[in-house]
Tab-separated table of C-alpha atoms in Angstrom:
chain	number	residue	atom	x	y	z
A	20	MET	CA	106.472	121.253	85.250
A	21	HIS	CA	107.952	118.676	82.946
A	22	ARG	CA	110.525	117.288	85.257
A	23	GLU	CA	109.898	113.711	86.352
A	24	SER	CA	108.367	112.807	83.026
A	25	ILE	CA	108.947	109.084	83.469
A	26	PRO	CA	106.833	108.732	86.631
A	27	ARG	CA	104.154	110.868	85.031
A	28	VAL	CA	103.927	108.782	81.877
A	29	VAL	CA	104.053	105.507	83.798
A	30	THR	CA	101.328	106.681	86.158
A	31	LYS	CA	99.153	107.741	83.261
A	32	LEU	CA	99.618	104.329	81.694
A	33	LEU	CA	99.008	102.407	84.896
A	34	PHE	CA	96.111	104.409	86.268
A	35	PRO	CA	93.233	102.816	84.295
A	36	PHE	CA	94.691	99.350	84.642
A	37	LEU	CA	95.027	99.692	88.394
A	38	LEU	CA	91.408	100.782	88.693
A	39	LEU	CA	90.375	97.934	86.427
A	40	PHE	CA	92.360	95.529	88.571
A	41	ALA	CA	90.582	96.851	91.649
A	42	LEU	CA	87.231	96.221	89.993
A	43	TYR	CA	88.376	92.732	89.044
A	44	VAL	CA	89.410	92.069	92.643
A	45	GLN	CA	86.068	93.395	93.827
A	46	PHE	CA	83.776	91.429	91.544
A	47	HIS	CA	85.899	88.334	91.230
A	48	GLY	CA	86.437	88.225	94.968
A	49	GLU	CA	83.817	85.545	95.406
A	50	LEU	CA	85.681	83.172	93.120
A	51	GLY	CA	89.329	84.004	93.657
A	52	ALA	CA	91.314	85.960	96.176
A	53	GLY	CA	89.835	89.357	96.761
A	54	GLY	CA	86.896	91.271	98.123
A	55	GLY	CA	85.778	94.652	99.290
A	56	PHE	CA	88.655	95.406	101.637
A	57	GLN	CA	91.342	94.537	99.112
A	58	ALA	CA	89.652	96.356	96.258
A	59	GLY	CA	89.097	99.343	98.507
A	60	VAL	CA	92.736	99.699	99.415
A	61	ILE	CA	93.787	99.184	95.793
A	62	VAL	CA	91.488	101.977	94.642
A	63	ALA	CA	92.791	104.182	97.440
A	64	ALA	CA	96.423	103.382	96.631
A	65	THR	CA	95.782	104.196	92.971
A	66	LEU	CA	94.270	107.571	93.767
A	67	ILE	CA	97.049	108.322	96.244
A	68	LEU	CA	99.650	107.446	93.592
A	69	PHE	CA	97.887	109.815	91.224
A	70	GLY	CA	97.903	112.512	93.882
A	71	LEU	CA	101.587	111.966	94.623
A	72	ILE	CA	102.657	112.268	91.007
A	73	PHE	CA	100.336	114.952	89.670
A	74	GLY	CA	99.782	116.960	92.809
A	75	LEU	CA	96.880	117.410	95.137
A	76	ARG	CA	94.999	119.786	92.875
A	77	ALA	CA	94.799	117.280	90.013
A	78	ALA	CA	93.693	114.587	92.443
A	79	HIS	CA	90.954	116.895	93.692
A	80	LEU	CA	89.766	117.253	90.112
A	81	VAL	CA	89.661	113.481	89.639
A	82	ALA	CA	88.015	112.757	92.967
A	83	PRO	CA	86.517	115.871	94.549
A	84	PRO	CA	86.764	115.879	98.351
A	85	TRP	CA	83.049	116.348	98.890
A	86	ILE	CA	82.297	113.184	96.910
A	87	ILE	CA	84.907	111.289	98.922
A	88	GLU	CA	83.494	112.546	102.182
A	89	THR	CA	79.968	111.644	101.154
A	90	MET	CA	81.095	108.170	100.213
A	91	ILE	CA	82.485	107.359	103.671
A	92	PRO	CA	79.112	107.158	105.447
A	93	LEU	CA	77.406	105.994	102.248
A	94	GLY	CA	79.277	102.682	102.369
A	95	VAL	CA	78.296	102.063	105.975
A	96	LEU	CA	74.711	102.927	105.072
A	97	ILE	CA	74.731	100.415	102.208
A	98	TYR	CA	76.045	97.758	104.566
A	99	GLY	CA	73.448	98.594	107.186
A	100	GLY	CA	70.806	98.866	104.493
A	101	VAL	CA	71.437	95.266	103.499
A	102	GLY	CA	70.859	94.320	107.117
A	103	VAL	CA	67.651	96.322	107.292
A	104	ALA	CA	66.527	94.822	103.978
A	105	GLY	CA	66.898	91.418	105.590
A	106	LEU	CA	64.766	92.652	108.471
A	107	LEU	CA	62.093	93.986	106.140
A	108	ALA	CA	62.003	90.750	104.200
A	109	GLY	CA	61.222	88.882	107.364
A	110	GLY	CA	64.600	87.600	108.528
A	111	ASN	CA	67.104	88.715	111.114
A	112	PHE	CA	69.482	91.675	110.798
A	113	LEU	CA	72.100	90.859	108.130
A	114	ASP	CA	70.196	87.706	107.205
A	115	TYR	CA	70.773	87.186	103.494
A	116	PHE	CA	68.725	84.053	102.964
A	117	VAL	CA	65.522	86.023	102.653
A	118	LEU	CA	66.768	88.452	100.001
A	119	ASP	CA	65.755	86.188	97.143
A	120	HIS	CA	63.450	83.265	96.569
A	121	ASP	CA	66.385	80.939	96.444
A	122	PRO	CA	68.407	81.146	99.694
A	123	VAL	CA	71.729	80.638	97.894
A	124	HIS	CA	70.983	83.454	95.468
A	125	GLY	CA	69.958	85.584	98.413
A	126	GLN	CA	73.336	84.915	100.004
A	127	GLU	CA	75.145	85.881	96.826
A	128	ARG	CA	73.151	89.061	96.507
A	129	GLY	CA	73.695	89.990	100.140
A	130	ILE	CA	77.434	89.367	99.942
A	131	PHE	CA	77.660	91.448	96.782
A	132	TRP	CA	76.046	94.506	98.335
A	133	VAL	CA	77.895	94.148	101.594
A	134	GLU	CA	81.195	94.001	99.741
A	135	ALA	CA	80.171	97.050	97.729
A	136	GLY	CA	79.549	98.939	100.962
A	137	VAL	CA	82.923	97.882	102.337
A	138	LEU	CA	84.663	98.940	99.106
A	139	ILE	CA	83.095	102.392	99.176
A	140	THR	CA	83.836	103.068	102.823
A	141	VAL	CA	87.393	101.738	102.849
A	142	SER	CA	88.555	103.414	99.648
A	143	SER	CA	87.013	106.772	100.428
A	144	THR	CA	88.297	106.758	104.014
A	145	MET	CA	91.860	106.119	102.877
A	146	VAL	CA	91.681	108.831	100.226
A	147	ALA	CA	90.106	111.262	102.681
A	148	ILE	CA	92.898	110.614	105.189
A	149	TYR	CA	95.471	111.210	102.455
A	150	TYR	CA	93.781	114.456	101.462
A	151	ALA	CA	93.754	115.552	105.086
A	152	PHE	CA	97.489	114.912	105.512
A	153	ALA	CA	98.492	116.362	102.159
A	154	GLY	CA	96.244	119.384	102.469
A	155	ARG	CA	97.689	120.223	105.865
A	156	GLY	CA	101.111	121.014	104.463
A	157	ARG	CA	100.186	124.186	102.631
B	26	MET	CA	116.138	70.720	117.063
B	27	ASP	CA	112.745	69.343	116.148
B	28	ILE	CA	110.935	71.712	118.423
B	29	VAL	CA	112.706	74.682	116.866
B	30	ILE	CA	111.410	73.712	113.434
B	31	ALA	CA	107.947	72.942	114.737
B	32	GLN	CA	107.716	76.256	116.523
B	33	PHE	CA	109.504	78.357	113.894
B	34	SER	CA	106.480	80.478	113.062
B	35	ASN	CA	105.695	81.139	116.711
B	36	THR	CA	109.313	81.984	117.446
B	37	VAL	CA	109.430	84.546	114.647
B	38	THR	CA	106.160	85.955	115.934
B	39	VAL	CA	107.533	86.360	119.432
B	40	ILE	CA	110.759	87.974	118.247
B	41	LEU	CA	108.890	90.488	116.099
B	42	MET	CA	106.500	91.198	118.929
B	43	VAL	CA	109.339	91.863	121.343
B	44	LEU	CA	111.087	94.102	118.810
B	45	GLY	CA	107.915	96.111	118.399
B	46	LEU	CA	107.458	96.319	122.148
B	47	TYR	CA	111.035	97.488	122.577
B	48	VAL	CA	110.647	100.215	119.967
B	49	VAL	CA	107.439	101.420	121.598
B	50	LEU	CA	108.957	101.472	125.070
B	51	ALA	CA	112.478	102.680	124.399
B	52	ARG	CA	112.061	105.343	121.742
B	53	GLY	CA	110.835	108.761	122.693
B	54	ASN	CA	109.905	109.834	119.180
B	55	LEU	CA	106.169	109.533	118.641
B	56	ILE	CA	106.361	108.529	114.965
B	57	LYS	CA	108.943	105.913	115.853
B	58	LYS	CA	106.584	104.618	118.494
B	59	LEU	CA	103.848	104.300	115.872
B	60	ILE	CA	106.181	102.366	113.564
B	61	GLY	CA	106.981	100.075	116.476
B	62	LEU	CA	103.299	99.632	117.052
B	63	SER	CA	102.823	98.524	113.451
B	64	ILE	CA	105.655	95.998	113.819
B	65	PHE	CA	103.851	94.655	116.874
B	66	GLN	CA	100.677	94.528	114.828
B	67	THR	CA	102.211	92.535	111.981
B	68	SER	CA	103.510	90.031	114.518
B	69	VAL	CA	99.904	89.552	115.583
B	70	TYR	CA	98.984	88.838	111.949
B	71	LEU	CA	101.600	86.102	111.971
B	72	LEU	CA	100.330	84.841	115.311
B	73	TYR	CA	96.887	84.317	113.821
B	74	VAL	CA	97.703	83.187	110.307
B	75	GLY	CA	100.633	80.931	111.233
B	76	PRO	CA	98.685	78.248	113.105
B	77	GLY	CA	95.951	78.318	110.444
B	78	LYS	CA	98.319	76.854	107.864
B	79	ILE	CA	98.250	73.132	107.264
B	80	ILE	CA	101.312	71.608	105.633
B	81	GLY	CA	100.241	70.357	102.225
B	82	GLY	CA	97.128	72.498	102.315
B	83	THR	CA	96.192	75.249	99.925
B	84	ALA	CA	94.520	78.643	100.091
B	85	PRO	CA	90.917	78.500	101.292
B	86	ILE	CA	89.272	78.850	97.900
B	87	ILE	CA	87.156	75.816	97.192
B	88	ALA	CA	88.196	74.171	93.939
B	89	GLU	CA	88.133	70.712	92.499
B	90	GLY	CA	91.188	68.619	93.093
B	91	PHE	CA	92.041	70.024	96.505
B	92	ASP	CA	90.948	68.554	99.772
B	93	VAL	CA	93.077	70.259	102.396
B	94	TYR	CA	92.608	73.984	102.949
B	95	SER	CA	94.095	76.411	105.406
B	96	ASN	CA	91.827	77.688	108.120
B	97	PRO	CA	89.881	80.635	106.672
B	98	LEU	CA	88.828	82.164	109.954
B	99	PRO	CA	92.178	83.804	110.911
B	100	HIS	CA	92.408	85.220	107.394
B	101	VAL	CA	89.067	86.935	107.807
B	102	LEU	CA	90.000	88.391	111.168
B	103	MET	CA	93.387	89.635	109.977
B	104	LEU	CA	91.979	91.072	106.769
B	105	THR	CA	89.779	93.425	108.712
B	106	ALA	CA	92.500	94.003	111.304
B	107	ILE	CA	94.906	95.314	108.647
B	108	VAL	CA	92.450	97.853	107.309
B	109	VAL	CA	91.373	98.927	110.772
B	110	GLY	CA	95.068	99.074	111.682
B	111	VAL	CA	95.838	101.594	108.968
B	112	ALA	CA	92.853	103.694	110.043
B	113	THR	CA	94.103	103.776	113.628
B	114	LEU	CA	97.661	104.439	112.434
B	115	ALA	CA	96.366	107.420	110.499
B	116	LEU	CA	94.525	108.615	113.591
B	117	GLY	CA	97.713	108.333	115.648
B	118	LEU	CA	99.665	110.226	113.003
B	119	ALA	CA	97.024	112.931	112.946
B	120	ILE	CA	97.316	113.326	116.707
B	121	THR	CA	101.113	113.443	116.324
B	122	VAL	CA	100.834	116.219	113.758
B	123	ARG	CA	98.583	118.200	116.067
B	124	ILE	CA	101.015	117.656	118.944
B	125	HIS	CA	103.828	118.938	116.746
B	126	GLU	CA	101.830	122.036	115.930
B	127	ALA	CA	101.064	122.670	119.579
B	128	TYR	CA	104.445	121.853	121.137
B	129	GLY	CA	106.875	122.185	118.234
B	130	THR	CA	108.347	118.773	118.927
B	131	ILE	CA	107.442	115.123	118.745
B	132	GLU	CA	109.921	113.873	121.340
B	133	GLU	CA	108.248	112.525	124.428
B	134	ASP	CA	110.700	113.918	127.027
B	135	GLU	CA	110.679	117.404	125.471
B	136	ILE	CA	106.884	117.422	125.544
B	137	LEU	CA	106.892	116.416	129.183
B	138	LYS	CA	109.454	119.117	129.958
B	139	LYS	CA	107.307	121.753	128.239
B	140	ASP	CA	104.297	120.537	130.154
B	141	GLY	CA	106.256	120.887	133.370
B	142	ASP	CA	107.262	124.471	132.514
B	143	ALA	CA	103.813	125.637	131.634
C	27	MET	CA	113.341	90.307	110.896
C	28	ALA	CA	116.590	91.913	109.898
C	29	VAL	CA	114.621	94.771	108.429
C	30	ALA	CA	112.696	95.167	111.676
C	31	ALA	CA	115.940	95.252	113.638
C	32	ALA	CA	117.262	97.941	111.312
C	33	ILE	CA	114.110	99.968	111.933
C	34	ALA	CA	114.705	99.731	115.657
C	35	ARG	CA	118.278	100.995	115.249
C	36	THR	CA	118.052	103.787	112.746
C	37	ARG	CA	117.701	107.358	113.916
C	38	ASN	CA	116.627	108.813	110.624
C	39	LEU	CA	112.859	108.620	110.501
C	40	PHE	CA	112.800	108.771	106.709
C	41	ALA	CA	114.940	105.650	106.539
C	42	ALA	CA	112.713	104.034	109.143
C	43	VAL	CA	109.639	104.698	107.039
C	44	ALA	CA	111.284	103.340	103.893
C	45	LEU	CA	112.388	100.250	105.792
C	46	GLY	CA	108.831	99.951	107.075
C	47	GLY	CA	107.618	99.676	103.486
C	48	ILE	CA	110.153	96.939	102.760
C	49	TYR	CA	109.178	95.189	105.972
C	50	SER	CA	105.501	95.244	105.016
C	51	PHE	CA	106.296	93.775	101.650
C	52	CYS	CA	108.295	90.941	103.240
C	53	MET	CA	105.383	90.360	105.569
C	54	ALA	CA	103.022	90.178	102.583
C	55	LEU	CA	105.280	87.540	101.011
C	56	ALA	CA	105.338	85.565	104.256
C	57	LEU	CA	101.557	85.664	104.427
C	58	LEU	CA	101.359	84.454	100.846
C	59	VAL	CA	103.580	81.507	101.756
C	60	LEU	CA	101.228	80.815	104.655
C	61	ASP	CA	98.368	80.365	102.147
C	62	ALA	CA	96.613	83.617	102.900
C	63	PRO	CA	96.414	85.387	99.516
C	64	ASP	CA	93.626	87.722	100.613
C	65	VAL	CA	95.499	88.935	103.654
C	66	SER	CA	98.715	89.183	101.671
C	67	MET	CA	97.098	91.338	99.026
C	68	THR	CA	95.709	93.687	101.633
C	69	GLU	CA	98.994	93.903	103.495
C	70	ALA	CA	100.908	94.695	100.303
C	71	ALA	CA	98.504	97.462	99.313
C	72	VAL	CA	98.040	98.878	102.797
C	73	GLY	CA	101.393	98.358	104.463
C	74	ALA	CA	103.700	99.060	101.576
C	75	GLY	CA	101.422	101.563	99.895
C	76	VAL	CA	98.984	103.578	101.926
C	77	SER	CA	100.586	103.633	105.354
C	78	THR	CA	104.034	104.469	103.945
C	79	VAL	CA	102.545	107.462	102.190
C	80	LEU	CA	100.725	108.505	105.357
C	81	LEU	CA	103.904	108.208	107.422
C	82	LEU	CA	105.785	110.282	104.860
C	83	GLY	CA	103.027	112.873	104.966
C	84	ALA	CA	103.262	113.033	108.732
C	85	LEU	CA	107.049	113.329	108.523
C	86	TYR	CA	106.688	116.216	106.099
C	87	LEU	CA	104.436	117.936	108.607
C	88	THR	CA	106.757	117.312	111.534
C	89	ARG	CA	110.475	116.674	111.156
C	90	ILE	CA	112.778	114.012	109.846
C	91	GLU	CA	115.500	113.512	112.428
C	92	GLU	CA	115.021	111.873	115.758
C	93	THR	CA	117.029	113.505	118.556
C	94	PRO	CA	119.623	111.044	119.778
C	95	ASN	CA	119.639	110.156	123.421
C	96	HIS	CA	122.874	108.584	124.548
C	97	ARG	CA	121.773	106.815	127.657
C	98	ILE	CA	121.015	103.166	127.089
C	99	ALA	CA	117.394	102.385	127.650
C	100	LEU	CA	117.877	99.591	130.131
C	101	THR	CA	114.419	99.225	131.615
C	102	PRO	CA	112.561	98.802	128.302
C	103	LEU	CA	115.226	96.343	127.181
C	104	LEU	CA	114.781	94.326	130.348
C	105	VAL	CA	110.978	94.390	130.098
C	106	SER	CA	111.104	93.330	126.448
C	107	VAL	CA	113.526	90.479	127.060
C	108	VAL	CA	111.549	89.147	130.001
C	109	ALA	CA	108.276	89.400	128.087
C	110	GLY	CA	109.858	87.692	125.085
C	111	ALA	CA	111.250	84.866	127.185
C	112	THR	CA	107.872	84.284	128.796
C	113	LEU	CA	106.129	84.281	125.431
C	114	LEU	CA	108.676	81.869	123.969
C	115	TYR	CA	108.267	79.563	126.937
C	116	GLY	CA	104.513	79.624	126.413
C	117	ALA	CA	104.731	79.340	122.629
C	118	TRP	CA	106.735	76.143	122.742
C	119	ALA	CA	103.819	74.349	124.319
C	120	LEU	CA	101.577	75.208	121.361
C	121	PRO	CA	100.774	72.562	118.755
C	122	PRO	CA	103.472	72.254	116.087
C	123	PHE	CA	103.331	74.282	112.890
C	124	GLY	CA	101.180	72.931	110.080
C	125	ASP	CA	99.644	70.123	112.087
C	126	PRO	CA	96.142	69.335	110.767
C	127	ALA	CA	95.150	67.903	114.161
C	128	GLY	CA	95.703	71.207	115.956
C	129	PRO	CA	92.746	72.535	117.941
C	130	ILE	CA	92.371	75.538	115.648
C	131	HIS	CA	91.289	73.224	112.836
C	132	GLN	CA	88.685	71.369	114.886
C	133	HIS	CA	86.184	74.034	115.861
C	134	VAL	CA	84.195	75.948	113.236
C	135	ALA	CA	86.599	75.813	110.310
C	136	PRO	CA	85.496	72.387	108.986
C	137	ARG	CA	81.899	73.552	108.871
C	138	TYR	CA	82.885	76.678	106.933
C	139	LEU	CA	84.976	74.654	104.521
C	140	ASN	CA	82.448	71.892	103.962
C	141	ASP	CA	79.203	73.806	103.747
C	142	VAL	CA	80.197	77.103	102.223
C	143	VAL	CA	79.430	76.288	98.583
C	144	LYS	CA	76.173	74.586	99.516
C	145	GLU	CA	74.975	77.441	101.669
C	146	THR	CA	76.242	80.549	99.921
C	147	GLY	CA	77.420	79.498	96.474
C	148	VAL	CA	80.683	81.387	96.971
C	149	PRO	CA	83.857	79.332	96.579
C	150	ASN	CA	86.190	81.820	98.271
C	151	VAL	CA	85.693	80.869	101.886
C	152	VAL	CA	87.355	84.026	103.186
C	153	THR	CA	84.862	86.256	101.396
C	154	ALA	CA	81.927	84.113	102.450
C	155	VAL	CA	82.910	84.042	106.107
C	156	LEU	CA	83.757	87.746	106.044
C	157	ALA	CA	80.500	88.907	104.570
C	158	SER	CA	78.046	86.264	105.595
C	159	TYR	CA	78.864	84.151	108.635
C	160	ARG	CA	80.597	86.991	110.392
C	161	GLY	CA	78.647	89.839	108.870
C	162	PHE	CA	78.189	91.551	112.232
C	163	ASP	CA	81.931	91.627	112.857
C	164	THR	CA	82.608	93.105	109.459
C	165	PHE	CA	79.900	95.698	109.974
C	166	GLY	CA	81.642	96.689	113.186
C	167	GLU	CA	85.009	96.872	111.430
C	168	THR	CA	83.552	99.073	108.725
C	169	VAL	CA	82.178	101.401	111.364
C	170	VAL	CA	85.602	101.479	113.043
C	171	VAL	CA	87.199	102.494	109.737
C	172	LEU	CA	84.546	105.179	109.390
C	173	THR	CA	85.265	106.424	112.896
C	174	GLY	CA	89.017	106.502	112.260
C	175	GLY	CA	88.496	108.468	109.086
C	176	LEU	CA	86.187	110.906	110.813
C	177	GLY	CA	88.695	111.361	113.632
C	178	VAL	CA	91.492	112.187	111.211
C	179	LEU	CA	89.278	114.617	109.342
C	180	LEU	CA	88.268	116.338	112.570
C	181	LEU	CA	91.871	116.606	113.735
C	182	LEU	CA	93.404	117.796	110.488
C	183	ARG	CA	90.726	119.614	108.534
C	184	GLY	CA	90.581	122.905	110.385
C	185	ARG	CA	92.682	125.879	109.414
C	186	ARG	CA	96.120	125.816	110.967
C	187	ARG	CA	96.069	128.384	113.726
C	188	PRO	CA	99.158	130.570	113.713
C	189	LEU	CA	101.283	130.049	116.802
C	190	SER	CA	102.644	133.162	118.409
C	191	LYS	CA	106.330	132.705	119.087
C	192	GLY	CA	107.632	132.801	122.617
C	193	THR	CA	104.445	131.998	124.441
C	194	ALA	CA	103.653	128.516	125.578
C	195	PRO	CA	100.564	127.682	123.568
C	196	ILE	CA	99.496	124.736	125.668
C	197	GLY	CA	98.779	124.702	129.354
C	198	LYS	CA	98.210	128.423	129.896
C	199	ASP	CA	94.710	128.610	128.587
C	200	ALA	CA	93.940	124.953	128.981
C	201	THR	CA	94.249	124.875	132.756
């Protein structure tokens, strides 16, 4: 159990910072390089690293499979929901200008939610695929 | 010699593409074929992003003090293509795993032989 | 390129996967040099991280060595070389690298670059185009990712059915 102590300690140290970096990439993506896709794969890579080092069972405790599998369609629904919100507010599908009184603020709000949907779908899909492959082996 | 420098990015793209094509065509192993497919795919990234670069330009993030930016459109397309690419790669690998469970091999000619026997 | 050539040569699939990770990382660096930090970041995380792990997982479930075949694959080689020569011939007529007057920079890109802050208030043009101007495309891509994930789950989630030795499991009951 206590072989490979160096990878374990390093992973424990890195884990919160990697997640924090993913959040930074997500929310700072409008100003610098980044966005939903990048943050999504970083979150997924972090969880996969955790699963590789500590085993599948520990990863299942951190991110239970049913949550992951709920998150996959949830992200698409958020994305589509933004589009429908634009429809309800009187614009076209995926029209962000109508989401706020000020068109520019509406754009920012729309982009934020769309990116959130992308983040959720991408990260959870990658983790779910990893779970599927890793769970197959036993 | 000038044309070689001017077309360097395209030349690298073509060579990578051909390498990927060769691996897909010549290797019977299904996982090897998938790796070849991803090489092909990365050459397409280069094909898109390469022409979008302007010499002396900078990354397409609007900031004061910069006037020349690379073309953002290929970046957007390739960004989504990479993520979709890994999803399709995973799908291909999943099919490969199922094939291995059904046939006991992932070599193309052995699979065809088993199909012929059955 | 050298790494890609090594991938094509090696028989050991484990080495091929490891080389694939290195190759992805080189590609991420190349993309960074080409002023595409967003794409580079994604490629580094996906190519060198996620897909390497997935390939290793698939290798664990199948087997590591590729069976050597000694005949030289002449037809694929010929097809590849001919295709490559044609592509090179075509590629040399393209506008030179880094030329701001190239047709790719004349169409919609100037509008994106000039109006993006005014219209969306987001300085990262890639994010703005991704989520706003081309929102439909990105929606489609997200759905494709969803579909891929669902396909993998459908293929791999079920219990592994025990194979009875000696009988051909495929073909008998399928036909």
